[in-house]
mmCIF file with all atom_site columns, C-alpha atoms in Angstrom:
data_model
loop_
_atom_site.group_PDB
_atom_site.id
_atom_site.type_symbol
_atom_site.label_atom_id
_atom_site.label_alt_id
_atom_site.label_comp_id
_atom_site.label_asym_id
_atom_site.label_entity_id
_atom_site.label_seq_id
_atom_site.pdbx_PDB_ins_code
_atom_site.Cartn_x
_atom_site.Cartn_y
_atom_site.Cartn_z
_atom_site.occupancy
_atom_site.B_iso_or_equiv
_atom_site.pdbx_formal_charge
_atom_site.auth_seq_id
_atom_site.auth_comp_id
_atom_site.auth_asym_id
_atom_site.auth_atom_id
_atom_site.pdbx_PDB_model_num
ATOM 1   C CA . MET Z 1 1   ? -0.003  0.094   -0.295  1.00 0.00 ? 1   MET Z CA 1
ATOM 2   C CA . ALA Z 1 2   ? 1.841   3.590   -1.014  1.00 0.00 ? 2   ALA Z CA 1
ATOM 3   C CA . ASP Z 1 3   ? 1.196   6.016   1.224   1.00 0.00 ? 3   ASP Z CA 1
ATOM 4   C CA . ILE Z 1 4   ? 0.775   9.968   0.078   1.00 0.00 ? 4   ILE Z CA 1
ATOM 5   C CA . TYR Z 1 5   ? 4.184   10.469  0.762   1.00 0.00 ? 5   TYR Z CA 1
ATOM 6   C CA . HIS Z 1 6   ? 5.686   7.831   -1.152  1.00 0.00 ? 6   HIS Z CA 1
ATOM 7   C CA . ALA Z 1 7   ? 3.429   8.927   -4.214  1.00 0.00 ? 7   ALA Z CA 1
ATOM 8   C CA . LEU Z 1 8   ? 4.520   12.183  -4.239  1.00 0.00 ? 8   LEU Z CA 1
ATOM 9   C CA . SER Z 1 9   ? 8.458   11.438  -3.783  1.00 0.00 ? 9   SER Z CA 1
ATOM 10  C CA . ALA Z 1 10  ? 8.604   11.139  -7.220  1.00 0.00 ? 10  ALA Z CA 1
ATOM 11  C CA . GLU Z 1 11  ? 8.762   14.006  -10.543 1.00 0.00 ? 11  GLU Z CA 1
ATOM 12  C CA . ALA Z 1 12  ? 6.917   12.237  -12.581 1.00 0.00 ? 12  ALA Z CA 1
ATOM 13  C CA . ARG Z 1 13  ? 3.947   11.670  -10.303 1.00 0.00 ? 13  ARG Z CA 1
ATOM 14  C CA . ARG Z 1 14  ? 3.514   15.233  -8.788  1.00 0.00 ? 14  ARG Z CA 1
ATOM 15  C CA . LEU Z 1 15  ? 4.115   16.201  -13.069 1.00 0.00 ? 15  LEU Z CA 1
ATOM 16  C CA . ILE Z 1 16  ? 1.653   13.746  -13.942 1.00 0.00 ? 16  ILE Z CA 1
ATOM 17  C CA . LEU Z 1 17  ? -0.910  15.482  -10.814 1.00 0.00 ? 17  LEU Z CA 1
ATOM 18  C CA . ASP Z 1 18  ? -0.271  18.481  -12.543 1.00 0.00 ? 18  ASP Z CA 1
ATOM 19  C CA . GLU Z 1 19  ? -1.236  17.682  -15.585 1.00 0.00 ? 19  GLU Z CA 1
ATOM 20  C CA . LEU Z 1 20  ? -4.623  15.858  -14.447 1.00 0.00 ? 20  LEU Z CA 1
ATOM 21  C CA . LEU Z 1 21  ? -5.931  19.483  -13.094 1.00 0.00 ? 21  LEU Z CA 1
ATOM 22  C CA . GLU Z 1 22  ? -5.321  21.652  -16.062 1.00 0.00 ? 22  GLU Z CA 1
ATOM 23  C CA . ARG Z 1 23  ? -7.630  18.622  -17.552 1.00 0.00 ? 23  ARG Z CA 1
ATOM 24  C CA . ASN Z 1 24  ? -9.374  15.775  -15.366 1.00 0.00 ? 24  ASN Z CA 1
ATOM 25  C CA . GLY Z 1 25  ? -10.009 12.448  -17.256 1.00 0.00 ? 25  GLY Z CA 1
ATOM 26  C CA . GLN Z 1 26  ? -7.120  11.435  -19.002 1.00 0.00 ? 26  GLN Z CA 1
ATOM 27  C CA . SER Z 1 27  ? -5.984  8.388   -20.858 1.00 0.00 ? 27  SER Z CA 1
ATOM 28  C CA . LEU Z 1 28  ? -2.713  6.594   -20.520 1.00 0.00 ? 28  LEU Z CA 1
ATOM 29  C CA . TYR Z 1 29  ? -1.770  8.078   -24.172 1.00 0.00 ? 29  TYR Z CA 1
ATOM 30  C CA . GLU Z 1 30  ? -2.277  11.898  -23.291 1.00 0.00 ? 30  GLU Z CA 1
ATOM 31  C CA . ILE Z 1 31  ? -0.343  11.161  -20.063 1.00 0.00 ? 31  ILE Z CA 1
ATOM 32  C CA . CYS Z 1 32  ? 2.742   9.841   -21.845 1.00 0.00 ? 32  CYS Z CA 1
ATOM 33  C CA . ASN Z 1 33  ? 2.751   12.507  -24.163 1.00 0.00 ? 33  ASN Z CA 1
ATOM 34  C CA . ARG Z 1 34  ? 2.417   14.869  -21.860 1.00 0.00 ? 34  ARG Z CA 1
ATOM 35  C CA . LEU Z 1 35  ? 4.775   13.669  -19.570 1.00 0.00 ? 35  LEU Z CA 1
ATOM 36  C CA . ILE Z 1 36  ? 7.283   13.039  -22.626 1.00 0.00 ? 36  ILE Z CA 1
ATOM 37  C CA . MET Z 1 37  ? 6.601   16.419  -25.280 1.00 0.00 ? 37  MET Z CA 1
ATOM 38  C CA . LYS Z 1 38  ? 5.795   18.778  -22.687 1.00 0.00 ? 38  LYS Z CA 1
ATOM 39  C CA . HIS Z 1 39  ? 8.067   17.822  -19.858 1.00 0.00 ? 39  HIS Z CA 1
ATOM 40  C CA . GLY Z 1 40  ? 10.525  15.887  -21.430 1.00 0.00 ? 40  GLY Z CA 1
ATOM 41  C CA . MET Z 1 41  ? 10.925  12.988  -19.144 1.00 0.00 ? 41  MET Z CA 1
ATOM 42  C CA . ASP Z 1 42  ? 12.205  10.059  -20.523 1.00 0.00 ? 42  ASP Z CA 1
ATOM 43  C CA . LEU Z 1 43  ? 10.053  7.742   -19.622 1.00 0.00 ? 43  LEU Z CA 1
ATOM 44  C CA . SER Z 1 44  ? 8.790   4.448   -20.783 1.00 0.00 ? 44  SER Z CA 1
ATOM 45  C CA . ARG Z 1 45  ? 4.586   3.951   -21.432 1.00 0.00 ? 45  ARG Z CA 1
ATOM 46  C CA . GLN Z 1 46  ? 5.736   1.004   -18.707 1.00 0.00 ? 46  GLN Z CA 1
ATOM 47  C CA . ALA Z 1 47  ? 7.250   2.873   -16.508 1.00 0.00 ? 47  ALA Z CA 1
ATOM 48  C CA . ILE Z 1 48  ? 4.433   5.543   -16.633 1.00 0.00 ? 48  ILE Z CA 1
ATOM 49  C CA . SER Z 1 49  ? 2.117   3.315   -16.229 1.00 0.00 ? 49  SER Z CA 1
ATOM 50  C CA . GLN Z 1 50  ? 3.756   2.014   -13.142 1.00 0.00 ? 50  GLN Z CA 1
ATOM 51  C CA . HIS Z 1 51  ? 3.682   5.597   -11.368 1.00 0.00 ? 51  HIS Z CA 1
ATOM 52  C CA . LEU Z 1 52  ? -0.086  5.615   -12.335 1.00 0.00 ? 52  LEU Z CA 1
ATOM 53  C CA . GLU Z 1 53  ? -0.112  2.295   -10.346 1.00 0.00 ? 53  GLU Z CA 1
ATOM 54  C CA . VAL Z 1 54  ? 1.781   4.098   -7.204  1.00 0.00 ? 54  VAL Z CA 1
ATOM 55  C CA . LEU Z 1 55  ? -0.758  7.031   -6.994  1.00 0.00 ? 55  LEU Z CA 1
ATOM 56  C CA . GLU Z 1 56  ? -3.869  5.092   -7.393  1.00 0.00 ? 56  GLU Z CA 1
ATOM 57  C CA . GLU Z 1 57  ? -2.917  2.687   -4.708  1.00 0.00 ? 57  GLU Z CA 1
ATOM 58  C CA . ALA Z 1 58  ? -2.631  6.223   -2.466  1.00 0.00 ? 58  ALA Z CA 1
ATOM 59  C CA . GLY Z 1 59  ? -5.709  7.309   -3.594  1.00 0.00 ? 59  GLY Z CA 1
ATOM 60  C CA . LEU Z 1 60  ? -4.504  9.979   -4.938  1.00 0.00 ? 60  LEU Z CA 1
ATOM 61  C CA . ILE Z 1 61  ? -6.328  9.605   -8.679  1.00 0.00 ? 61  ILE Z CA 1
ATOM 62  C CA . SER Z 1 62  ? -8.813  6.999   -9.895  1.00 0.00 ? 62  SER Z CA 1
ATOM 63  C CA . THR Z 1 63  ? -9.393  5.521   -12.705 1.00 0.00 ? 63  THR Z CA 1
ATOM 64  C CA . GLU Z 1 64  ? -12.995 4.949   -15.121 1.00 0.00 ? 64  GLU Z CA 1
ATOM 65  C CA . ARG Z 1 65  ? -13.957 2.696   -17.630 1.00 0.00 ? 65  ARG Z CA 1
ATOM 66  C CA . ASP Z 1 66  ? -15.629 3.960   -20.675 1.00 0.00 ? 66  ASP Z CA 1
ATOM 67  C CA . GLY Z 1 67  ? -16.857 1.060   -23.149 1.00 0.00 ? 67  GLY Z CA 1
ATOM 68  C CA . ARG Z 1 68  ? -13.210 0.226   -24.364 1.00 0.00 ? 68  ARG Z CA 1
ATOM 69  C CA . TYR Z 1 69  ? -11.678 3.391   -22.519 1.00 0.00 ? 69  TYR Z CA 1
ATOM 70  C CA . LYS Z 1 70  ? -9.765  4.127   -19.694 1.00 0.00 ? 70  LYS Z CA 1
ATOM 71  C CA . PHE Z 1 71  ? -9.774  7.989   -18.299 1.00 0.00 ? 71  PHE Z CA 1
ATOM 72  C CA . HIS Z 1 72  ? -7.584  8.861   -15.217 1.00 0.00 ? 72  HIS Z CA 1
ATOM 73  C CA . TYR Z 1 73  ? -8.927  11.409  -12.741 1.00 0.00 ? 73  TYR Z CA 1
ATOM 74  C CA . ILE Z 1 74  ? -7.163  13.236  -9.856  1.00 0.00 ? 74  ILE Z CA 1
ATOM 75  C CA . ASN Z 1 75  ? -8.492  13.080  -5.860  1.00 0.00 ? 75  ASN Z CA 1
ATOM 76  C CA . THR Z 1 76  ? -6.598  15.402  -4.055  1.00 0.00 ? 76  THR Z CA 1
ATOM 77  C CA . ALA Z 1 77  ? -9.275  13.944  -0.644  1.00 0.00 ? 77  ALA Z CA 1
ATOM 78  C CA . PRO Z 1 78  ? -6.365  12.215  0.566   1.00 0.00 ? 78  PRO Z CA 1
ATOM 79  C CA . LEU Z 1 79  ? -4.145  15.407  0.724   1.00 0.00 ? 79  LEU Z CA 1
ATOM 80  C CA . GLN Z 1 80  ? -6.485  16.604  3.882   1.00 0.00 ? 80  GLN Z CA 1
ATOM 81  C CA . GLU Z 1 81  ? -4.156  14.105  5.645   1.00 0.00 ? 81  GLU Z CA 1
ATOM 82  C CA . ILE Z 1 82  ? -1.398  16.708  5.297   1.00 0.00 ? 82  ILE Z CA 1
ATOM 83  C CA . ALA Z 1 83  ? -3.088  19.990  5.680   1.00 0.00 ? 83  ALA Z CA 1
ATOM 84  C CA . GLU Z 1 84  ? -4.324  18.022  9.367   1.00 0.00 ? 84  GLU Z CA 1
ATOM 85  C CA . ARG Z 1 85  ? -1.063  16.876  10.439  1.00 0.00 ? 85  ARG Z CA 1
ATOM 86  C CA . TRP Z 1 86  ? 1.102   20.143  9.743   1.00 0.00 ? 86  TRP Z CA 1
ATOM 87  C CA . PRO Z 1 87  ? -1.915  23.297  9.729   1.00 0.00 ? 87  PRO Z CA 1
ATOM 88  C CA . LEU Z 1 88  ? -1.007  25.705  8.176   1.00 0.00 ? 88  LEU Z CA 1
ATOM 89  C CA . LYS Z 1 89  ? 0.249   28.826  10.534  1.00 0.00 ? 89  LYS Z CA 1
ATOM 90  C CA . GLY Z 1 90  ? -0.319  32.443  10.261  1.00 0.00 ? 90  GLY Z CA 1
ATOM 91  C CA . GLN Z 1 91  ? -0.136  34.508  7.590   1.00 0.00 ? 91  GLN Z CA 1
ATOM 92  C CA . GLY Z 1 92  ? 3.064   37.076  8.267   1.00 0.00 ? 92  GLY Z CA 1
ATOM 93  C CA . ASP Z 1 93  ? 6.593   35.701  8.817   1.00 0.00 ? 93  ASP Z CA 1
ATOM 94  C CA . PRO Z 1 94  ? 6.158   31.730  9.280   1.00 0.00 ? 94  PRO Z CA 1
ATOM 95  C CA . HIS Z 1 95  ? 9.470   32.131  11.518  1.00 0.00 ? 95  HIS Z CA 1
ATOM 96  C CA . ASP Z 1 96  ? 7.025   33.742  13.973  1.00 0.00 ? 96  ASP Z CA 1
ATOM 97  C CA . ASP Z 1 97  ? 4.796   30.834  14.022  1.00 0.00 ? 97  ASP Z CA 1
ATOM 98  C CA . LEU Z 1 98  ? 7.905   28.334  14.660  1.00 0.00 ? 98  LEU Z CA 1
ATOM 99  C CA . ASP Z 1 99  ? 8.851   28.867  18.469  1.00 0.00 ? 99  ASP Z CA 1
ATOM 100 C CA . MET D 2 1   ? 16.190  6.644   -55.441 1.00 0.00 ? 1   MET D CA 1
ATOM 101 C CA . THR D 2 2   ? 13.198  5.864   -56.984 1.00 0.00 ? 2   THR D CA 1
ATOM 102 C CA . ILE D 2 3   ? 10.433  4.122   -54.679 1.00 0.00 ? 3   ILE D CA 1
ATOM 103 C CA . TRP D 2 4   ? 8.205   6.759   -52.770 1.00 0.00 ? 4   TRP D CA 1
ATOM 104 C CA . ILE D 2 5   ? 5.136   6.280   -50.800 1.00 0.00 ? 5   ILE D CA 1
ATOM 105 C CA . ASN D 2 6   ? 1.830   6.670   -52.986 1.00 0.00 ? 6   ASN D CA 1
ATOM 106 C CA . VAL D 2 7   ? -0.582  4.018   -50.227 1.00 0.00 ? 7   VAL D CA 1
ATOM 107 C CA . THR D 2 8   ? -0.660  4.122   -46.403 1.00 0.00 ? 8   THR D CA 1
ATOM 108 C CA . SER D 2 9   ? -3.276  1.195   -45.391 1.00 0.00 ? 9   SER D CA 1
ATOM 109 C CA . ILE D 2 10  ? -5.808  1.223   -42.087 1.00 0.00 ? 10  ILE D CA 1
ATOM 110 C CA . LEU D 2 11  ? -6.971  -1.924  -40.901 1.00 0.00 ? 11  LEU D CA 1
ATOM 111 C CA . VAL D 2 12  ? -10.681 -2.024  -40.896 1.00 0.00 ? 12  VAL D CA 1
ATOM 112 C CA . ASP D 2 13  ? -13.318 -4.527  -39.486 1.00 0.00 ? 13  ASP D CA 1
ATOM 113 C CA . ASP D 2 14  ? -16.026 -3.727  -42.607 1.00 0.00 ? 14  ASP D CA 1
ATOM 114 C CA . GLN D 2 15  ? -14.987 -1.984  -45.479 1.00 0.00 ? 15  GLN D CA 1
ATOM 115 C CA . LYS D 2 16  ? -18.345 -0.717  -46.312 1.00 0.00 ? 16  LYS D CA 1
ATOM 116 C CA . LYS D 2 17  ? -18.632 0.919   -42.265 1.00 0.00 ? 17  LYS D CA 1
ATOM 117 C CA . ALA D 2 18  ? -15.326 2.580   -43.069 1.00 0.00 ? 18  ALA D CA 1
ATOM 118 C CA . PHE D 2 19  ? -15.632 3.770   -46.593 1.00 0.00 ? 19  PHE D CA 1
ATOM 119 C CA . ASP D 2 20  ? -18.858 6.095   -45.273 1.00 0.00 ? 20  ASP D CA 1
ATOM 120 C CA . PHE D 2 21  ? -16.759 7.003   -42.492 1.00 0.00 ? 21  PHE D CA 1
ATOM 121 C CA . TYR D 2 22  ? -13.809 7.982   -44.072 1.00 0.00 ? 22  TYR D CA 1
ATOM 122 C CA . THR D 2 23  ? -16.042 9.844   -46.660 1.00 0.00 ? 23  THR D CA 1
ATOM 123 C CA . ASN D 2 24  ? -18.928 11.248  -45.564 1.00 0.00 ? 24  ASN D CA 1
ATOM 124 C CA . VAL D 2 25  ? -17.945 11.772  -41.838 1.00 0.00 ? 25  VAL D CA 1
ATOM 125 C CA . LEU D 2 26  ? -13.741 12.983  -41.965 1.00 0.00 ? 26  LEU D CA 1
ATOM 126 C CA . GLY D 2 27  ? -14.367 14.074  -45.831 1.00 0.00 ? 27  GLY D CA 1
ATOM 127 C CA . PHE D 2 28  ? -11.945 11.497  -48.116 1.00 0.00 ? 28  PHE D CA 1
ATOM 128 C CA . GLU D 2 29  ? -12.813 11.003  -51.592 1.00 0.00 ? 29  GLU D CA 1
ATOM 129 C CA . LYS D 2 30  ? -12.788 7.900   -52.981 1.00 0.00 ? 30  LYS D CA 1
ATOM 130 C CA . LYS D 2 31  ? -9.691  7.305   -55.165 1.00 0.00 ? 31  LYS D CA 1
ATOM 131 C CA . THR D 2 32  ? -9.682  3.582   -56.526 1.00 0.00 ? 32  THR D CA 1
ATOM 132 C CA . GLU D 2 33  ? -12.043 1.003   -56.336 1.00 0.00 ? 33  GLU D CA 1
ATOM 133 C CA . ILE D 2 34  ? -11.053 -2.851  -57.552 1.00 0.00 ? 34  ILE D CA 1
ATOM 134 C CA . PRO D 2 35  ? -13.221 -6.154  -56.334 1.00 0.00 ? 35  PRO D CA 1
ATOM 135 C CA . LEU D 2 36  ? -10.600 -8.534  -55.416 1.00 0.00 ? 36  LEU D CA 1
ATOM 136 C CA . GLY D 2 37  ? -13.072 -11.077 -54.018 1.00 0.00 ? 37  GLY D CA 1
ATOM 137 C CA . GLU D 2 38  ? -14.691 -10.586 -51.077 1.00 0.00 ? 38  GLU D CA 1
ATOM 138 C CA . ALA D 2 39  ? -12.874 -7.347  -50.842 1.00 0.00 ? 39  ALA D CA 1
ATOM 139 C CA . SER D 2 40  ? -11.916 -4.520  -52.735 1.00 0.00 ? 40  SER D CA 1
ATOM 140 C CA . TRP D 2 41  ? -8.547  -2.411  -53.396 1.00 0.00 ? 41  TRP D CA 1
ATOM 141 C CA . LEU D 2 42  ? -10.637 0.260   -51.770 1.00 0.00 ? 42  LEU D CA 1
ATOM 142 C CA . THR D 2 43  ? -8.367  3.366   -51.124 1.00 0.00 ? 43  THR D CA 1
ATOM 143 C CA . VAL D 2 44  ? -9.535  7.568   -50.476 1.00 0.00 ? 44  VAL D CA 1
ATOM 144 C CA . VAL D 2 45  ? -7.753  10.783  -50.964 1.00 0.00 ? 45  VAL D CA 1
ATOM 145 C CA . SER D 2 46  ? -8.260  14.382  -49.579 1.00 0.00 ? 46  SER D CA 1
ATOM 146 C CA . PRO D 2 47  ? -9.683  16.600  -51.350 1.00 0.00 ? 47  PRO D CA 1
ATOM 147 C CA . LYS D 2 48  ? -7.060  18.961  -50.733 1.00 0.00 ? 48  LYS D CA 1
ATOM 148 C CA . HIS D 2 49  ? -4.136  16.100  -52.416 1.00 0.00 ? 49  HIS D CA 1
ATOM 149 C CA . LEU D 2 50  ? -6.168  14.389  -54.887 1.00 0.00 ? 50  LEU D CA 1
ATOM 150 C CA . ASP D 2 51  ? -3.153  13.628  -55.910 1.00 0.00 ? 51  ASP D CA 1
ATOM 151 C CA . GLY D 2 52  ? -1.866  12.562  -52.520 1.00 0.00 ? 52  GLY D CA 1
ATOM 152 C CA . VAL D 2 53  ? -0.967  9.499   -50.994 1.00 0.00 ? 53  VAL D CA 1
ATOM 153 C CA . GLU D 2 54  ? -4.140  7.556   -50.310 1.00 0.00 ? 54  GLU D CA 1
ATOM 154 C CA . LEU D 2 55  ? -5.396  5.438   -47.645 1.00 0.00 ? 55  LEU D CA 1
ATOM 155 C CA . LEU D 2 56  ? -6.511  2.054   -48.287 1.00 0.00 ? 56  LEU D CA 1
ATOM 156 C CA . LEU D 2 57  ? -9.200  0.908   -46.192 1.00 0.00 ? 57  LEU D CA 1
ATOM 157 C CA . GLU D 2 58  ? -7.755  -2.650  -45.872 1.00 0.00 ? 58  GLU D CA 1
ATOM 158 C CA . PRO D 2 59  ? -9.898  -5.258  -44.270 1.00 0.00 ? 59  PRO D CA 1
ATOM 159 C CA . ASP D 2 60  ? -8.829  -6.417  -40.727 1.00 0.00 ? 60  ASP D CA 1
ATOM 160 C CA . SER D 2 61  ? -9.622  -10.443 -41.480 1.00 0.00 ? 61  SER D CA 1
ATOM 161 C CA . HIS D 2 62  ? -6.335  -12.256 -40.245 1.00 0.00 ? 62  HIS D CA 1
ATOM 162 C CA . PRO D 2 63  ? -6.649  -13.045 -36.791 1.00 0.00 ? 63  PRO D CA 1
ATOM 163 C CA . ALA D 2 64  ? -3.810  -11.219 -35.906 1.00 0.00 ? 64  ALA D CA 1
ATOM 164 C CA . ALA D 2 65  ? -4.661  -8.172  -36.915 1.00 0.00 ? 65  ALA D CA 1
ATOM 165 C CA . LYS D 2 66  ? -7.805  -7.956  -35.006 1.00 0.00 ? 66  LYS D CA 1
ATOM 166 C CA . THR D 2 67  ? -5.353  -8.866  -32.057 1.00 0.00 ? 67  THR D CA 1
ATOM 167 C CA . PHE D 2 68  ? -3.416  -6.419  -32.701 1.00 0.00 ? 68  PHE D CA 1
ATOM 168 C CA . LYS D 2 69  ? -5.917  -3.822  -33.304 1.00 0.00 ? 69  LYS D CA 1
ATOM 169 C CA . ALA D 2 70  ? -7.459  -4.537  -29.720 1.00 0.00 ? 70  ALA D CA 1
ATOM 170 C CA . ALA D 2 71  ? -4.219  -4.429  -28.155 1.00 0.00 ? 71  ALA D CA 1
ATOM 171 C CA . LEU D 2 72  ? -4.023  -1.141  -29.291 1.00 0.00 ? 72  LEU D CA 1
ATOM 172 C CA . VAL D 2 73  ? -6.840  0.223   -28.227 1.00 0.00 ? 73  VAL D CA 1
ATOM 173 C CA . GLU D 2 74  ? -6.977  -1.488  -24.982 1.00 0.00 ? 74  GLU D CA 1
ATOM 174 C CA . ASP D 2 75  ? -3.777  1.403   -24.216 1.00 0.00 ? 75  ASP D CA 1
ATOM 175 C CA . ASP D 2 76  ? -5.380  3.687   -25.940 1.00 0.00 ? 76  ASP D CA 1
ATOM 176 C CA . ILE D 2 77  ? -2.577  4.404   -28.628 1.00 0.00 ? 77  ILE D CA 1
ATOM 177 C CA . PRO D 2 78  ? -3.295  5.055   -31.808 1.00 0.00 ? 78  PRO D CA 1
ATOM 178 C CA . PHE D 2 79  ? -3.092  3.710   -35.332 1.00 0.00 ? 79  PHE D CA 1
ATOM 179 C CA . THR D 2 80  ? -1.785  6.489   -36.966 1.00 0.00 ? 80  THR D CA 1
ATOM 180 C CA . SER D 2 81  ? -2.001  10.365  -37.570 1.00 0.00 ? 81  SER D CA 1
ATOM 181 C CA . LEU D 2 82  ? -3.578  12.157  -39.830 1.00 0.00 ? 82  LEU D CA 1
ATOM 182 C CA . ALA D 2 83  ? -2.495  15.993  -40.817 1.00 0.00 ? 83  ALA D CA 1
ATOM 183 C CA . VAL D 2 84  ? -5.267  19.008  -39.959 1.00 0.00 ? 84  VAL D CA 1
ATOM 184 C CA . ASP D 2 85  ? -4.958  22.659  -40.528 1.00 0.00 ? 85  ASP D CA 1
ATOM 185 C CA . ASP D 2 86  ? -7.161  23.465  -37.585 1.00 0.00 ? 86  ASP D CA 1
ATOM 186 C CA . LEU D 2 87  ? -7.821  21.238  -34.829 1.00 0.00 ? 87  LEU D CA 1
ATOM 187 C CA . ASP D 2 88  ? -10.186 22.879  -33.033 1.00 0.00 ? 88  ASP D CA 1
ATOM 188 C CA . ALA D 2 89  ? -11.982 23.571  -36.184 1.00 0.00 ? 89  ALA D CA 1
ATOM 189 C CA . GLU D 2 90  ? -12.234 20.137  -37.316 1.00 0.00 ? 90  GLU D CA 1
ATOM 190 C CA . HIS D 2 91  ? -12.867 18.749  -33.135 1.00 0.00 ? 91  HIS D CA 1
ATOM 191 C CA . ALA D 2 92  ? -15.765 20.875  -33.388 1.00 0.00 ? 92  ALA D CA 1
ATOM 192 C CA . ARG D 2 93  ? -16.899 19.839  -36.617 1.00 0.00 ? 93  ARG D CA 1
ATOM 193 C CA . LEU D 2 94  ? -16.628 15.993  -35.902 1.00 0.00 ? 94  LEU D CA 1
ATOM 194 C CA . THR D 2 95  ? -17.822 15.986  -32.357 1.00 0.00 ? 95  THR D CA 1
ATOM 195 C CA . GLU D 2 96  ? -21.095 17.797  -33.887 1.00 0.00 ? 96  GLU D CA 1
ATOM 196 C CA . ALA D 2 97  ? -20.777 15.200  -36.670 1.00 0.00 ? 97  ALA D CA 1
ATOM 197 C CA . GLY D 2 98  ? -20.767 12.223  -33.699 1.00 0.00 ? 98  GLY D CA 1
ATOM 198 C CA . VAL D 2 99  ? -17.166 11.101  -33.470 1.00 0.00 ? 99  VAL D CA 1
ATOM 199 C CA . ARG D 2 100 ? -16.158 10.324  -30.141 1.00 0.00 ? 100 ARG D CA 1
ATOM 200 C CA . PHE D 2 101 ? -12.830 11.368  -29.143 1.00 0.00 ? 101 PHE D CA 1
ATOM 201 C CA . THR D 2 102 ? -10.735 10.030  -26.626 1.00 0.00 ? 102 THR D CA 1
ATOM 202 C CA . GLN D 2 103 ? -8.433  13.022  -26.272 1.00 0.00 ? 103 GLN D CA 1
ATOM 203 C CA . ALA D 2 104 ? -9.394  16.431  -26.664 1.00 0.00 ? 104 ALA D CA 1
ATOM 204 C CA . PRO D 2 105 ? -7.415  19.410  -28.788 1.00 0.00 ? 105 PRO D CA 1
ATOM 205 C CA . THR D 2 106 ? -3.645  19.104  -26.541 1.00 0.00 ? 106 THR D CA 1
ATOM 206 C CA . GLU D 2 107 ? -1.636  21.361  -27.044 1.00 0.00 ? 107 GLU D CA 1
ATOM 207 C CA . LEU D 2 108 ? 2.511   20.163  -26.777 1.00 0.00 ? 108 LEU D CA 1
ATOM 208 C CA . PRO D 2 109 ? 5.590   22.238  -28.072 1.00 0.00 ? 109 PRO D CA 1
ATOM 209 C CA . GLY D 2 110 ? 5.161   22.140  -32.005 1.00 0.00 ? 110 GLY D CA 1
ATOM 210 C CA . VAL D 2 111 ? 1.956   20.183  -32.597 1.00 0.00 ? 111 VAL D CA 1
ATOM 211 C CA . LYS D 2 112 ? -1.999  20.391  -31.245 1.00 0.00 ? 112 LYS D CA 1
ATOM 212 C CA . ILE D 2 113 ? -2.995  17.255  -31.582 1.00 0.00 ? 113 ILE D CA 1
ATOM 213 C CA . ALA D 2 114 ? -6.250  15.026  -30.700 1.00 0.00 ? 114 ALA D CA 1
ATOM 214 C CA . VAL D 2 115 ? -7.548  11.201  -30.907 1.00 0.00 ? 115 VAL D CA 1
ATOM 215 C CA . PHE D 2 116 ? -10.929 10.126  -32.218 1.00 0.00 ? 116 PHE D CA 1
ATOM 216 C CA . ASP D 2 117 ? -12.367 6.105   -32.720 1.00 0.00 ? 117 ASP D CA 1
ATOM 217 C CA . ASP D 2 118 ? -13.243 5.508   -36.237 1.00 0.00 ? 118 ASP D CA 1
ATOM 218 C CA . THR D 2 119 ? -15.668 3.125   -35.650 1.00 0.00 ? 119 THR D CA 1
ATOM 219 C CA . CYS D 2 120 ? -13.612 0.504   -37.746 1.00 0.00 ? 120 CYS D CA 1
ATOM 220 C CA . GLY D 2 121 ? -11.732 -0.251  -34.721 1.00 0.00 ? 121 GLY D CA 1
ATOM 221 C CA . ASN D 2 122 ? -9.086  2.122   -34.544 1.00 0.00 ? 122 ASN D CA 1
ATOM 222 C CA . LEU D 2 123 ? -8.349  5.152   -32.744 1.00 0.00 ? 123 LEU D CA 1
ATOM 223 C CA . ILE D 2 124 ? -6.968  7.741   -34.936 1.00 0.00 ? 124 ILE D CA 1
ATOM 224 C CA . GLN D 2 125 ? -5.100  11.305  -34.255 1.00 0.00 ? 125 GLN D CA 1
ATOM 225 C CA . ILE D 2 126 ? -5.461  14.451  -35.775 1.00 0.00 ? 126 ILE D CA 1
ATOM 226 C CA . ALA D 2 127 ? -2.557  16.738  -36.190 1.00 0.00 ? 127 ALA D CA 1
ATOM 227 C CA . GLU D 2 128 ? -1.875  20.783  -36.821 1.00 0.00 ? 128 GLU D CA 1
ATOM 228 C CA . ALA D 2 129 ? 1.848   21.409  -37.165 1.00 0.00 ? 129 ALA D CA 1
ATOM 229 C CA . THR D 2 130 ? 2.056   24.412  -34.773 1.00 0.00 ? 130 THR D CA 1
ATOM 230 C CA . ALA D 2 131 ? 6.310   25.756  -34.927 1.00 0.00 ? 131 ALA D CA 1
#
């Protein structure tokens, strides 16, 4: 079971979440296009597919089948855990709240 | 070198259905039709390039062809890529005509692409050069 911290630890997986935020519901082909062509990631289709599995295990993406096709959707709900564990403090100099 | 490309083929599950889709929906025109037993040597061309490369609508009757096509579709990989002048306009026109897109227009470096289902067992990419 991948936790969200591990899932977010790879640049490729963070970029996948960025791209899904730009357009939700992408095929694997589209995600590969974006990572390889837009971000210059040197990754195989299989490697990207494995990154998607890690994100899915962590609950950060979900997949839906529509007929013969499968689309990937972002789910930011698990990130709530980070905000609850380390709540945002204050609006000013962050050092004010760290004493 | 005197070898050149005059035809490229796409594997279709039904020639009549494919001809209808590639002409009436996509807008290609018939170039050649030569009956060959159960099937025909059936090609279409773009009205923009009547003497350009022909697209052969080739039956996928060989069992391996169907397996190959199904595997590509399962991984949503387009069989081939066709060129357009204005991708957004084509996407709008084809969507209006009921064509199912698996990828809406996507801007990538130097190219804008989209992917649709040709109803004959293939995904087809359309691409507009933007560089």
